[in-house]
Short mmCIF file of C-alpha atoms and ligand atoms in Angstrom, two decimals:
data_model
loop_
_atom_site.label_atom_id
_atom_site.label_comp_id
_atom_site.label_asym_id
_atom_site.label_seq_id
_atom_site.Cartn_x
_atom_site.Cartn_y
_atom_site.Cartn_z
CA UNK A 279 77.12 146.88 0.03
CA UNK A 280 76.03 148.36 -3.31
CA UNK A 281 72.86 147.28 -4.98
CA UNK A 282 72.25 147.94 -8.64
CA UNK A 283 68.50 147.75 -9.02
CA UNK A 284 66.80 146.88 -12.26
CA UNK A 285 66.16 149.96 -14.28
CA UNK A 286 67.68 152.42 -11.84
CA UNK A 287 71.21 152.14 -13.18
CA UNK A 288 72.53 153.92 -10.09
CA UNK A 289 74.45 152.48 -7.16
CA UNK A 290 72.86 152.52 -3.72
CA UNK A 291 74.57 151.79 -0.44
CA UNK A 292 72.02 149.53 1.19
CA UNK A 293 71.32 146.00 2.21
CA UNK A 294 71.11 143.55 -0.69
CA UNK A 295 67.62 143.51 -2.14
CA UNK A 296 66.28 140.25 -3.52
CA UNK A 297 64.36 140.81 -6.68
CA UNK A 298 63.90 137.30 -8.03
CA UNK A 299 61.35 137.05 -10.80
CA UNK A 300 59.92 134.45 -13.07
CA UNK A 301 61.12 134.37 -16.71
CA UNK A 302 59.32 136.99 -18.76
CA UNK A 303 59.01 139.34 -15.80
CA UNK A 304 61.05 141.95 -17.69
CA UNK A 305 58.04 142.60 -19.88
CA UNK A 306 55.89 143.23 -16.84
CA UNK A 307 58.53 145.54 -15.36
CA UNK A 308 58.74 147.45 -18.62
CA UNK A 309 54.97 147.85 -18.53
CA UNK A 310 55.27 149.15 -14.97
CA UNK A 311 57.30 152.09 -16.36
CA UNK A 312 60.82 150.90 -15.67
CA UNK A 313 62.96 149.88 -18.60
CA UNK A 314 64.35 146.34 -18.43
CA UNK A 315 67.85 146.19 -16.99
CA UNK A 316 70.58 144.58 -19.10
CA UNK A 317 73.73 143.72 -17.18
CA UNK A 318 76.83 143.08 -19.31
CA UNK A 319 79.87 141.52 -17.66
CA UNK A 320 83.04 142.37 -19.61
CA UNK A 321 83.87 145.40 -21.75
CA UNK A 322 86.03 143.60 -24.32
CA UNK A 323 85.12 143.29 -27.98
CA UNK A 324 81.96 141.27 -27.29
CA UNK A 325 80.58 143.17 -24.28
CA UNK A 326 81.21 146.59 -25.79
CA UNK A 327 79.56 145.62 -29.08
CA UNK A 328 76.51 144.36 -27.15
CA UNK A 329 76.27 147.60 -25.15
CA UNK A 330 76.54 149.71 -28.31
CA UNK A 331 73.92 147.60 -30.12
CA UNK A 332 71.51 148.47 -27.29
CA UNK A 333 72.10 152.23 -27.60
CA UNK A 334 68.65 153.01 -28.93
CA UNK A 335 66.76 150.19 -27.22
CA UNK A 336 64.32 151.00 -24.37
CA UNK A 337 66.56 149.41 -21.74
CA UNK A 338 69.02 150.42 -19.03
CA UNK A 339 72.46 148.94 -19.55
CA UNK A 340 75.03 148.36 -16.81
CA UNK A 341 78.43 147.23 -18.06
CA UNK A 342 80.71 145.80 -15.37
CA UNK A 343 84.42 145.29 -16.01
CA UNK A 344 87.27 144.63 -13.63
CA UNK A 345 89.47 146.93 -15.75
CA UNK A 346 88.61 150.53 -16.49
CA UNK A 347 89.69 150.14 -20.11
CA UNK A 348 88.77 148.32 -23.28
CA UNK A 349 91.91 146.65 -24.57
CA UNK A 350 92.80 146.07 -28.22
CA UNK A 351 94.50 142.70 -27.63
CA UNK A 352 95.68 142.16 -31.23
CA UNK A 353 98.34 144.86 -30.69
CA UNK A 354 99.40 143.77 -27.19
CA UNK A 355 102.56 142.18 -28.57
CA UNK A 356 103.66 145.62 -29.76
CA UNK A 357 103.45 146.94 -26.19
CA UNK A 358 105.35 143.84 -24.99
CA UNK A 359 108.13 144.56 -27.51
CA UNK A 360 108.33 148.31 -26.87
CA UNK A 361 106.84 149.46 -30.18
CA UNK A 362 103.71 151.02 -28.66
CA UNK A 363 102.72 152.40 -25.27
CA UNK A 364 99.87 150.91 -23.22
CA UNK A 365 97.64 153.94 -23.72
CA UNK A 366 97.95 153.64 -27.53
CA UNK A 367 95.91 150.43 -27.54
CA UNK A 368 93.48 150.93 -24.66
CA UNK A 369 90.54 153.29 -24.13
CA UNK A 370 88.60 153.98 -20.92
CA UNK A 371 85.28 152.12 -21.22
CA UNK A 372 83.59 155.04 -19.51
CA UNK A 373 84.70 157.41 -22.27
CA UNK A 374 83.76 154.98 -25.05
CA UNK A 375 80.18 154.87 -23.68
CA UNK A 376 80.09 158.54 -22.60
CA UNK A 377 77.47 159.52 -25.16
CA UNK A 378 75.27 156.47 -24.67
CA UNK A 379 72.66 157.83 -22.25
CA UNK A 380 71.19 154.43 -21.31
CA UNK A 381 74.58 152.92 -20.33
CA UNK A 382 76.27 152.98 -16.93
CA UNK A 383 79.78 151.62 -16.35
CA UNK A 384 80.83 149.93 -13.11
CA UNK A 385 84.48 149.12 -12.31
CA UNK A 386 84.30 145.86 -10.38
CA UNK A 387 84.95 142.14 -10.73
CA UNK A 388 82.02 139.76 -10.93
CA UNK A 389 82.59 136.68 -8.79
CA UNK A 390 79.26 134.87 -9.03
CA UNK A 391 75.81 134.86 -10.60
CA UNK A 392 72.62 133.92 -8.79
CA UNK A 393 70.31 132.87 -11.60
CA UNK A 394 67.38 132.17 -9.30
CA UNK A 395 67.27 135.75 -8.02
CA UNK A 396 68.72 137.13 -11.23
CA UNK A 397 71.62 139.05 -9.78
CA UNK A 398 75.36 139.19 -10.23
CA UNK A 399 77.63 139.45 -7.24
CA UNK A 400 80.87 141.42 -7.37
CA UNK A 401 84.12 141.39 -5.43
CA UNK A 402 83.39 144.80 -3.90
CA UNK A 403 80.11 143.43 -2.57
CA UNK A 404 77.85 145.13 -5.11
CA UNK A 405 74.82 143.32 -6.45
CA UNK A 406 73.30 143.97 -9.83
CA UNK A 407 69.86 142.57 -10.48
CA UNK A 408 69.11 141.94 -14.11
CA UNK A 409 66.32 141.24 -16.53
CA UNK A 410 68.88 140.16 -19.13
CA UNK A 411 72.44 139.14 -18.45
CA UNK A 412 75.22 139.08 -21.06
CA UNK A 413 78.39 137.30 -20.00
CA UNK A 414 81.42 138.40 -22.03
CA UNK A 415 84.40 137.78 -19.75
CA UNK A 416 86.68 136.32 -22.46
CA UNK A 417 89.54 133.86 -22.05
CA UNK A 418 92.74 133.52 -20.01
CA UNK A 419 95.98 131.60 -20.44
CA UNK A 420 96.04 127.89 -19.69
CA UNK A 421 99.31 126.19 -18.81
CA UNK A 422 97.93 122.67 -19.38
CA UNK A 423 97.58 121.90 -15.67
CA UNK A 424 100.79 123.74 -14.67
CA UNK A 425 99.23 127.12 -13.90
CA UNK A 426 100.88 127.39 -10.48
CA UNK A 427 104.44 126.36 -11.37
CA UNK A 428 104.91 127.54 -14.99
CA UNK A 429 103.06 130.88 -15.00
CA UNK A 430 105.65 132.68 -12.86
CA UNK A 431 108.49 131.87 -15.29
CA UNK A 432 106.58 132.07 -18.57
CA UNK A 433 104.35 135.15 -18.70
CA UNK A 434 101.26 134.89 -20.92
CA UNK A 435 100.22 137.90 -23.01
CA UNK A 436 96.65 138.85 -22.19
CA UNK A 437 96.57 142.17 -20.35
CA UNK A 438 98.49 145.45 -20.27
CA UNK A 439 100.12 144.28 -17.02
CA UNK A 440 101.37 141.16 -18.85
CA UNK A 441 102.64 143.24 -21.75
CA UNK A 442 104.58 145.71 -19.58
CA UNK A 443 105.95 142.79 -17.53
CA UNK A 444 107.20 141.04 -20.69
CA UNK A 445 108.64 144.32 -21.99
CA UNK A 446 110.52 144.79 -18.71
CA UNK A 447 111.85 141.21 -18.78
CA UNK A 448 112.99 141.52 -22.41
CA UNK A 449 114.76 144.84 -21.91
CA UNK A 450 116.17 143.82 -18.52
CA UNK A 451 117.71 140.70 -20.08
CA UNK A 452 119.87 142.87 -22.37
CA UNK A 453 120.81 145.15 -19.43
CA UNK A 454 121.83 142.16 -17.30
CA UNK A 455 123.80 140.61 -20.15
CA UNK A 456 125.72 143.88 -20.58
CA UNK A 457 126.65 143.84 -16.88
CA UNK A 458 127.54 140.11 -16.85
CA UNK A 459 131.13 138.86 -17.18
CA UNK A 460 130.44 135.13 -17.34
CA UNK A 461 129.84 134.00 -20.94
CA UNK A 462 127.39 131.21 -20.03
CA UNK A 463 125.25 133.58 -17.97
CA UNK A 464 125.41 136.12 -20.76
CA UNK A 465 124.14 133.51 -23.23
CA UNK A 466 121.30 132.63 -20.90
CA UNK A 467 120.34 136.31 -20.62
CA UNK A 468 120.36 136.63 -24.40
CA UNK A 469 118.16 133.58 -25.00
CA UNK A 470 114.45 134.26 -25.48
CA UNK A 471 112.01 131.36 -25.68
CA UNK A 472 108.50 131.79 -27.06
CA UNK A 473 106.17 128.85 -26.53
CA UNK A 474 103.40 128.36 -29.11
CA UNK A 475 103.63 129.33 -32.80
CA UNK A 476 100.08 130.58 -33.33
CA UNK A 477 99.62 134.23 -34.41
CA UNK A 478 100.77 135.63 -31.04
CA UNK A 479 103.93 133.46 -30.92
CA UNK A 480 104.83 134.30 -34.53
CA UNK A 481 104.21 138.04 -34.01
CA UNK A 482 106.23 138.02 -30.79
CA UNK A 483 109.11 136.08 -32.36
CA UNK A 484 109.34 138.49 -35.31
CA UNK A 485 109.15 141.54 -33.04
CA UNK A 486 111.77 140.25 -30.57
CA UNK A 487 114.07 139.49 -33.51
CA UNK A 488 113.65 143.04 -34.82
CA UNK A 489 114.24 144.46 -31.35
CA UNK A 490 117.49 142.52 -30.91
CA UNK A 491 118.85 142.67 -34.43
CA UNK A 492 117.86 146.21 -35.43
CA UNK A 493 116.58 148.47 -32.66
CA UNK A 494 119.12 147.59 -29.95
CA UNK A 495 121.96 146.61 -32.28
CA UNK A 496 124.14 149.68 -31.61
CA UNK A 497 123.10 150.56 -28.06
CA UNK A 498 125.39 148.30 -26.03
CA UNK A 499 129.18 148.19 -25.66
CA UNK A 500 130.00 144.82 -24.08
CA UNK A 501 127.40 142.67 -25.81
CA UNK A 502 126.16 142.45 -29.35
CA UNK A 503 122.35 142.22 -29.15
CA UNK A 504 122.35 140.72 -32.66
CA UNK A 505 123.73 137.53 -31.09
CA UNK A 506 120.49 137.03 -29.15
CA UNK A 507 118.89 133.62 -29.67
CA UNK A 508 115.13 133.72 -30.29
CA UNK A 509 113.64 130.24 -30.04
CA UNK A 510 110.05 129.58 -31.10
CA UNK A 511 108.73 126.24 -29.82
CA UNK A 512 105.66 124.57 -31.32
CA UNK A 513 104.18 121.18 -30.47
CA UNK A 514 102.52 120.83 -33.87
CA UNK A 515 103.98 120.31 -37.35
CA UNK A 516 103.92 123.96 -38.54
CA UNK A 517 103.77 127.58 -37.46
CA UNK A 518 100.43 129.41 -37.80
CA UNK A 519 98.48 126.13 -37.72
CA UNK A 520 95.16 127.97 -38.24
CA UNK A 521 96.31 129.25 -41.65
CA UNK A 522 96.71 127.36 -44.94
CA UNK A 523 99.96 125.41 -45.32
CA UNK A 524 101.43 127.76 -47.97
CA UNK A 525 100.96 130.77 -45.68
CA UNK A 526 102.48 128.81 -42.76
CA UNK A 527 105.45 127.97 -44.98
CA UNK A 528 105.90 131.65 -45.88
CA UNK A 529 105.78 132.65 -42.19
CA UNK A 530 108.30 129.90 -41.38
CA UNK A 531 110.81 130.96 -44.02
CA UNK A 532 110.43 134.67 -43.12
CA UNK A 533 111.10 133.99 -39.44
CA UNK A 534 114.02 131.79 -40.44
CA UNK A 535 115.52 134.66 -42.43
CA UNK A 536 115.07 136.93 -39.42
CA UNK A 537 117.19 134.56 -37.37
CA UNK A 538 114.43 132.89 -35.34
CA UNK A 539 115.21 129.29 -34.36
CA UNK A 540 111.92 127.41 -34.94
CA UNK A 541 111.49 124.03 -33.26
CA UNK A 542 108.43 122.13 -34.45
CA UNK A 543 107.04 118.84 -33.01
CA UNK A 544 108.47 119.96 -29.69
CA UNK A 545 106.53 119.59 -26.45
CA UNK A 546 107.41 121.25 -23.17
CA UNK A 547 108.32 118.95 -20.27
CA UNK A 548 108.99 121.63 -17.69
CA UNK A 549 109.64 125.33 -17.16
CA UNK A 550 111.90 126.45 -14.33
CA UNK A 551 113.84 129.53 -13.27
CA UNK A 552 116.72 128.25 -15.44
CA UNK A 553 114.76 127.90 -18.64
CA UNK A 554 112.73 125.32 -20.53
CA UNK A 555 113.02 121.57 -20.79
CA UNK A 556 111.69 120.58 -24.19
CA UNK A 557 111.75 117.01 -25.53
CA UNK A 558 114.20 116.14 -22.76
CA UNK A 559 116.67 118.91 -23.66
CA UNK A 560 117.40 121.89 -21.44
CA UNK A 561 117.27 125.33 -23.06
CA UNK A 562 118.75 127.86 -20.64
CA UNK A 563 116.83 131.10 -21.01
CA UNK A 564 116.13 134.10 -18.82
CA UNK A 565 113.03 135.23 -20.71
CA UNK A 566 110.17 132.86 -21.54
CA UNK A 567 106.86 133.98 -23.02
CA UNK A 568 103.80 131.74 -23.07
CA UNK A 569 101.84 132.05 -26.31
CA UNK A 570 100.20 128.60 -26.21
CA UNK A 571 96.81 127.41 -24.87
CA UNK A 572 93.93 129.51 -23.62
CA UNK A 573 90.87 128.57 -21.63
CA UNK A 574 87.64 130.44 -20.99
CA UNK A 575 87.29 132.56 -17.84
CA UNK A 576 85.36 130.70 -15.10
CA UNK A 577 81.86 132.11 -15.78
CA UNK A 578 80.65 128.59 -16.67
CA UNK A 579 81.16 127.60 -13.04
CA UNK A 580 79.03 130.52 -11.81
CA UNK A 581 76.10 129.14 -13.79
CA UNK A 582 76.82 125.47 -13.22
CA UNK A 583 76.22 124.87 -16.92
CA UNK A 584 77.81 122.61 -19.56
CA UNK A 585 81.14 123.85 -20.85
CA UNK A 586 83.48 122.68 -23.58
CA UNK A 587 86.91 121.20 -22.79
CA UNK A 588 88.44 124.67 -22.49
CA UNK A 589 85.70 125.91 -20.16
CA UNK A 590 83.66 127.86 -22.74
CA UNK A 591 79.90 127.90 -22.10
CA UNK A 592 77.75 125.97 -24.57
CA UNK A 593 75.12 128.27 -26.05
CA UNK A 594 72.01 127.89 -28.19
CA UNK A 595 71.50 129.26 -31.70
CA UNK A 596 70.52 132.68 -30.28
CA UNK A 597 73.61 132.60 -27.99
CA UNK A 598 71.44 132.20 -24.88
CA UNK A 599 72.32 129.53 -22.35
CA UNK A 600 70.19 126.37 -22.37
CA UNK A 601 67.52 126.64 -19.65
CA UNK A 602 68.28 130.34 -19.05
CA UNK A 603 66.67 132.28 -21.93
CA UNK A 604 67.51 135.65 -20.35
CA UNK A 605 71.24 134.86 -19.98
CA UNK A 606 73.66 135.02 -22.94
CA UNK A 607 77.32 134.09 -23.31
CA UNK A 608 79.36 135.68 -26.11
CA UNK A 609 82.91 136.09 -27.38
CA UNK A 610 85.75 133.87 -26.20
CA UNK A 611 83.56 132.70 -23.32
CA UNK A 612 80.99 131.06 -25.62
CA UNK A 613 81.24 127.67 -27.29
CA UNK A 614 79.32 127.55 -30.54
CA UNK A 615 79.90 125.58 -33.70
CA UNK A 616 80.31 127.38 -37.02
CA UNK A 617 78.91 126.34 -40.41
CA UNK A 618 81.87 123.94 -40.85
CA UNK A 619 80.97 122.08 -37.64
CA UNK A 620 84.07 123.37 -35.84
CA UNK A 621 83.94 125.68 -32.80
CA UNK A 622 84.05 129.35 -33.78
CA UNK A 623 87.60 130.68 -33.34
CA UNK A 624 88.64 133.02 -30.52
CA UNK A 625 88.78 136.12 -32.68
CA UNK A 626 87.84 139.73 -32.12
CA UNK A 627 85.56 139.61 -35.19
CA UNK A 628 83.57 136.67 -33.77
CA UNK A 629 83.24 138.46 -30.42
CA UNK A 630 82.06 141.72 -32.03
CA UNK A 631 79.51 140.01 -34.27
CA UNK A 632 78.15 137.98 -31.34
CA UNK A 633 77.88 141.10 -29.16
CA UNK A 634 76.07 142.98 -31.86
CA UNK A 635 73.74 140.04 -32.46
CA UNK A 636 72.76 139.60 -28.79
CA UNK A 637 72.09 143.34 -28.54
CA UNK A 638 69.61 143.06 -31.42
CA UNK A 639 67.99 139.94 -29.90
CA UNK A 640 67.39 141.73 -26.60
CA UNK A 641 66.19 144.92 -28.32
CA UNK A 642 63.72 142.88 -30.40
CA UNK A 643 62.58 141.02 -27.30
CA UNK A 644 61.79 144.12 -25.26
CA UNK A 645 60.04 145.73 -28.22
CA UNK A 646 58.05 142.55 -28.88
CA UNK A 647 59.26 142.67 -32.48
CA UNK A 648 60.33 139.61 -34.54
CA UNK A 649 63.58 138.05 -33.36
CA UNK A 650 66.54 137.86 -35.73
CA UNK A 651 67.46 134.50 -37.28
CA UNK A 652 69.98 132.25 -35.51
CA UNK A 653 73.49 133.69 -35.15
CA UNK A 654 75.86 132.90 -37.97
CA UNK A 655 79.44 134.17 -38.15
CA UNK A 656 80.46 136.09 -41.28
CA UNK A 657 84.14 135.25 -41.77
CA UNK A 658 85.81 138.24 -43.44
CA UNK A 659 89.27 136.70 -43.31
CA UNK A 660 92.22 136.40 -40.94
CA UNK A 661 95.55 138.19 -40.89
CA UNK A 662 98.82 137.74 -39.01
CA UNK A 663 101.95 139.82 -39.18
CA UNK A 664 105.46 138.40 -39.00
CA UNK A 665 107.71 141.43 -39.10
CA UNK A 666 108.64 144.53 -41.05
CA UNK A 667 106.85 144.34 -44.43
CA UNK A 668 105.84 140.69 -43.91
CA UNK A 669 102.38 139.36 -43.09
CA UNK A 670 99.86 136.75 -44.27
CA UNK A 671 96.18 137.21 -45.04
CA UNK A 672 93.59 134.54 -45.80
CA UNK A 673 90.18 135.64 -47.13
CA UNK A 674 89.17 132.19 -48.34
CA UNK A 675 88.82 133.34 -51.97
CA UNK A 676 92.09 135.30 -51.83
CA UNK A 677 95.37 134.64 -50.05
CA UNK A 678 98.06 137.29 -49.69
CA UNK A 679 101.54 137.34 -48.25
CA UNK A 680 104.43 139.80 -48.00
CA UNK A 681 104.20 143.59 -48.17
CA UNK A 682 100.63 143.80 -49.54
CA UNK A 683 99.35 141.63 -46.68
CA UNK A 684 101.41 143.70 -44.22
CA UNK A 685 99.94 147.01 -45.44
CA UNK A 686 96.46 145.51 -45.27
CA UNK A 687 97.17 144.20 -41.76
CA UNK A 688 98.23 147.71 -40.68
CA UNK A 689 95.19 149.34 -42.27
CA UNK A 690 92.72 146.90 -40.69
CA UNK A 691 94.26 147.23 -37.23
CA UNK A 692 94.22 151.01 -37.33
CA UNK A 693 90.63 150.94 -38.57
CA UNK A 694 89.47 148.73 -35.69
CA UNK A 695 91.27 150.63 -32.93
CA UNK A 696 88.89 152.68 -30.83
CA UNK A 697 89.18 156.47 -30.98
CA UNK A 698 90.89 158.92 -33.31
CA UNK A 699 93.71 159.59 -30.81
CA UNK A 700 94.78 155.94 -30.66
CA UNK A 701 94.54 155.55 -34.43
CA UNK A 702 96.67 158.64 -35.01
CA UNK A 703 99.28 157.69 -32.38
CA UNK A 704 99.65 154.13 -33.63
CA UNK A 705 99.94 155.32 -37.24
CA UNK A 706 102.62 157.90 -36.35
CA UNK A 707 104.54 155.35 -34.23
CA UNK A 708 104.49 152.81 -37.06
CA UNK A 709 105.63 155.24 -39.71
CA UNK A 710 108.44 156.49 -37.42
CA UNK A 711 109.49 152.93 -36.55
CA UNK A 712 109.46 151.94 -40.20
CA UNK A 713 111.63 154.89 -41.20
CA UNK A 714 114.12 154.67 -38.32
CA UNK A 715 113.90 151.06 -37.00
CA UNK A 716 113.50 152.50 -33.50
CA UNK A 717 110.99 151.61 -30.81
CA UNK A 718 109.60 154.47 -28.79
CA UNK A 719 108.48 152.69 -25.63
CA UNK A 720 111.72 151.11 -24.33
CA UNK A 721 110.87 151.58 -20.68
CA UNK A 722 111.54 149.14 -17.83
CA UNK A 723 108.75 150.00 -15.44
CA UNK A 724 106.89 146.77 -14.59
CA UNK A 725 107.21 145.57 -11.02
CA UNK A 726 108.60 142.05 -10.91
CA UNK A 727 111.47 142.25 -13.41
CA UNK A 728 112.66 145.53 -11.93
CA UNK A 729 112.67 144.21 -8.37
CA UNK A 730 114.51 141.04 -9.43
CA UNK A 731 117.66 143.11 -10.15
C1 LIG B 205 97.91 138.60 -27.59
C2 LIG B 205 96.63 138.43 -28.34
C3 LIG B 205 96.57 138.68 -29.71
C4 LIG B 205 95.39 138.53 -30.42
N1 LIG B 205 95.38 138.81 -31.74
C5 LIG B 205 94.21 138.75 -32.44
C6 LIG B 205 94.14 139.16 -33.80
O1 LIG B 205 95.14 139.54 -34.39
N2 LIG B 205 92.93 139.11 -34.42
C7 LIG B 205 91.80 138.69 -33.77
O2 LIG B 205 90.73 138.70 -34.36
N3 LIG B 205 91.84 138.29 -32.50
C8 LIG B 205 93.01 138.31 -31.81
N4 LIG B 205 93.05 137.93 -30.49
C9 LIG B 205 91.84 137.38 -29.87
C10 LIG B 205 90.86 138.47 -29.48
O3 LIG B 205 91.53 139.50 -28.79
C11 LIG B 205 89.77 137.84 -28.62
O4 LIG B 205 89.12 136.85 -29.37
C12 LIG B 205 88.77 138.88 -28.17
O5 LIG B 205 89.41 139.81 -27.32
C13 LIG B 205 87.61 138.23 -27.42
O6 LIG B 205 86.74 139.24 -27.02
P1 LIG B 205 85.88 139.06 -25.68
O7 LIG B 205 85.06 140.29 -25.56
O8 LIG B 205 85.23 137.73 -25.67
O9 LIG B 205 86.97 139.01 -24.51
P2 LIG B 205 88.01 140.12 -24.09
O10 LIG B 205 88.30 141.05 -25.18
O11 LIG B 205 89.13 139.36 -23.47
O12 LIG B 205 87.25 140.93 -22.97
C14 LIG B 205 86.87 140.36 -21.75
C15 LIG B 205 86.62 141.49 -20.76
O13 LIG B 205 86.02 140.94 -19.60
C16 LIG B 205 86.62 141.50 -18.45
N5 LIG B 205 86.46 140.52 -17.37
C17 LIG B 205 86.95 139.25 -17.33
N6 LIG B 205 86.54 138.63 -16.22
C18 LIG B 205 85.78 139.53 -15.53
C19 LIG B 205 85.07 139.48 -14.30
N7 LIG B 205 85.05 138.38 -13.56
N8 LIG B 205 84.39 140.58 -13.90
C20 LIG B 205 84.42 141.72 -14.66
N9 LIG B 205 85.06 141.81 -15.83
C21 LIG B 205 85.73 140.73 -16.26
C22 LIG B 205 88.06 141.74 -18.87
O14 LIG B 205 88.66 142.74 -18.05
C23 LIG B 205 87.90 142.18 -20.32
O15 LIG B 205 87.75 143.57 -20.44
C24 LIG B 205 94.23 138.08 -29.75
C25 LIG B 205 94.27 137.81 -28.38
C26 LIG B 205 95.45 137.98 -27.68
C27 LIG B 205 95.49 137.69 -26.20
#
């Protein structure tokens, strides 16, 4: 069993050591010559920002993630639709924090937290004792109570594994249709259903339409990929419900022009191996992608604390957890109301700002300097892309749509990618795709779809 001791930031193979302390003990430990130990669970936007905000603080940081990479989720749909490769949008967490001397990275999955003894417990049996704990484990897909039966037919888009699985299913559908003689089966293979018309559903629908109607158009002999049906299902009254109605209307008409069949006010009754049953009607489809609800990862259960309806942990104004001043929840895992009285949205910008804020709170705490004011989110606007030269942007005071919004969307996403290599690769891929309408990552390599042949 590994034990990560406070302040040592090195793994030891030993029996678990109990180091329970009363609140405030971190100050005594610091006085005893050992820097306080900050354990961060999750190296996504929130956890990484927190670690980086602690770079010059007199603390030891241990960041634990079950993946070895930080993932830029906003571009996952481009991996799922063969425009980018997995490595273009992910960076090893270890290399991101290479130059931060006070940070150690541990590849492991946290399965529980013992708040009495201030330690986190991991799947590999390691224990990390902490003086401060930052939980930043994000969200996962929720199938509205059908996780067991729907998830295997309708893949959600959250990880690189999901993206390569969806890519394999999409590309395999065209391959199977080409080999199929029966027209009904061919139609089923060439029907793609996307459930949920938020930003991910809209981006996926536009990208699948471009894949079928442009990229693959001339590559097959027995089928015409341009006949593919792309169906976008939404329970609500409009696509992009988080955006203003005029931007939703623009997205709707653009998708319409691209040949996407949009079905609003449509709820899902069931998902099976044959397709989707929506409002009592069967839609036969071989490829179904889930872009609908999300829920927080189960960290709330570890702490036995109040959570919102989607499992996010309720936090105080300083993003600490009520009754646990040394434990913070940030990013998609945290439930906090914004200035408008609504919960803060699940956005990378919220996660980054919260991570940065908690880092400064902890740094101020260990230095005994004044604490920053309560966290408040600075909304710098939201963007969503629809397809080639079409996007929407809402900055509150300014709303853009079309090519200007699309160029801005591209610029912002390249800017926020981590590392020069990824920025350069994504930029080159985009320019090449724009000039040639090709997609460079048309590989069927994920496990399940390949084995189903
Ligand atoms: C397809 C998609 C598109 C999106 N598009 C946009 C967009 O265009 N703009 C935007 O602002 N936002 C977008 N988002 C939302 C944005 O990505 C999230 O709000 C953001 O990632 C939240 O950051 P986080 O750090 O809270 O969680 P995450 O980034 O999800 O990071 C959580 C980390 O915790 C790790 N983890 C989870 N559980 C454990 C555990 N038990 N033990 C150890 N490690 C664990 C995970 O491996 C992961 O690295 C999109 C999300 C998705 C899925």
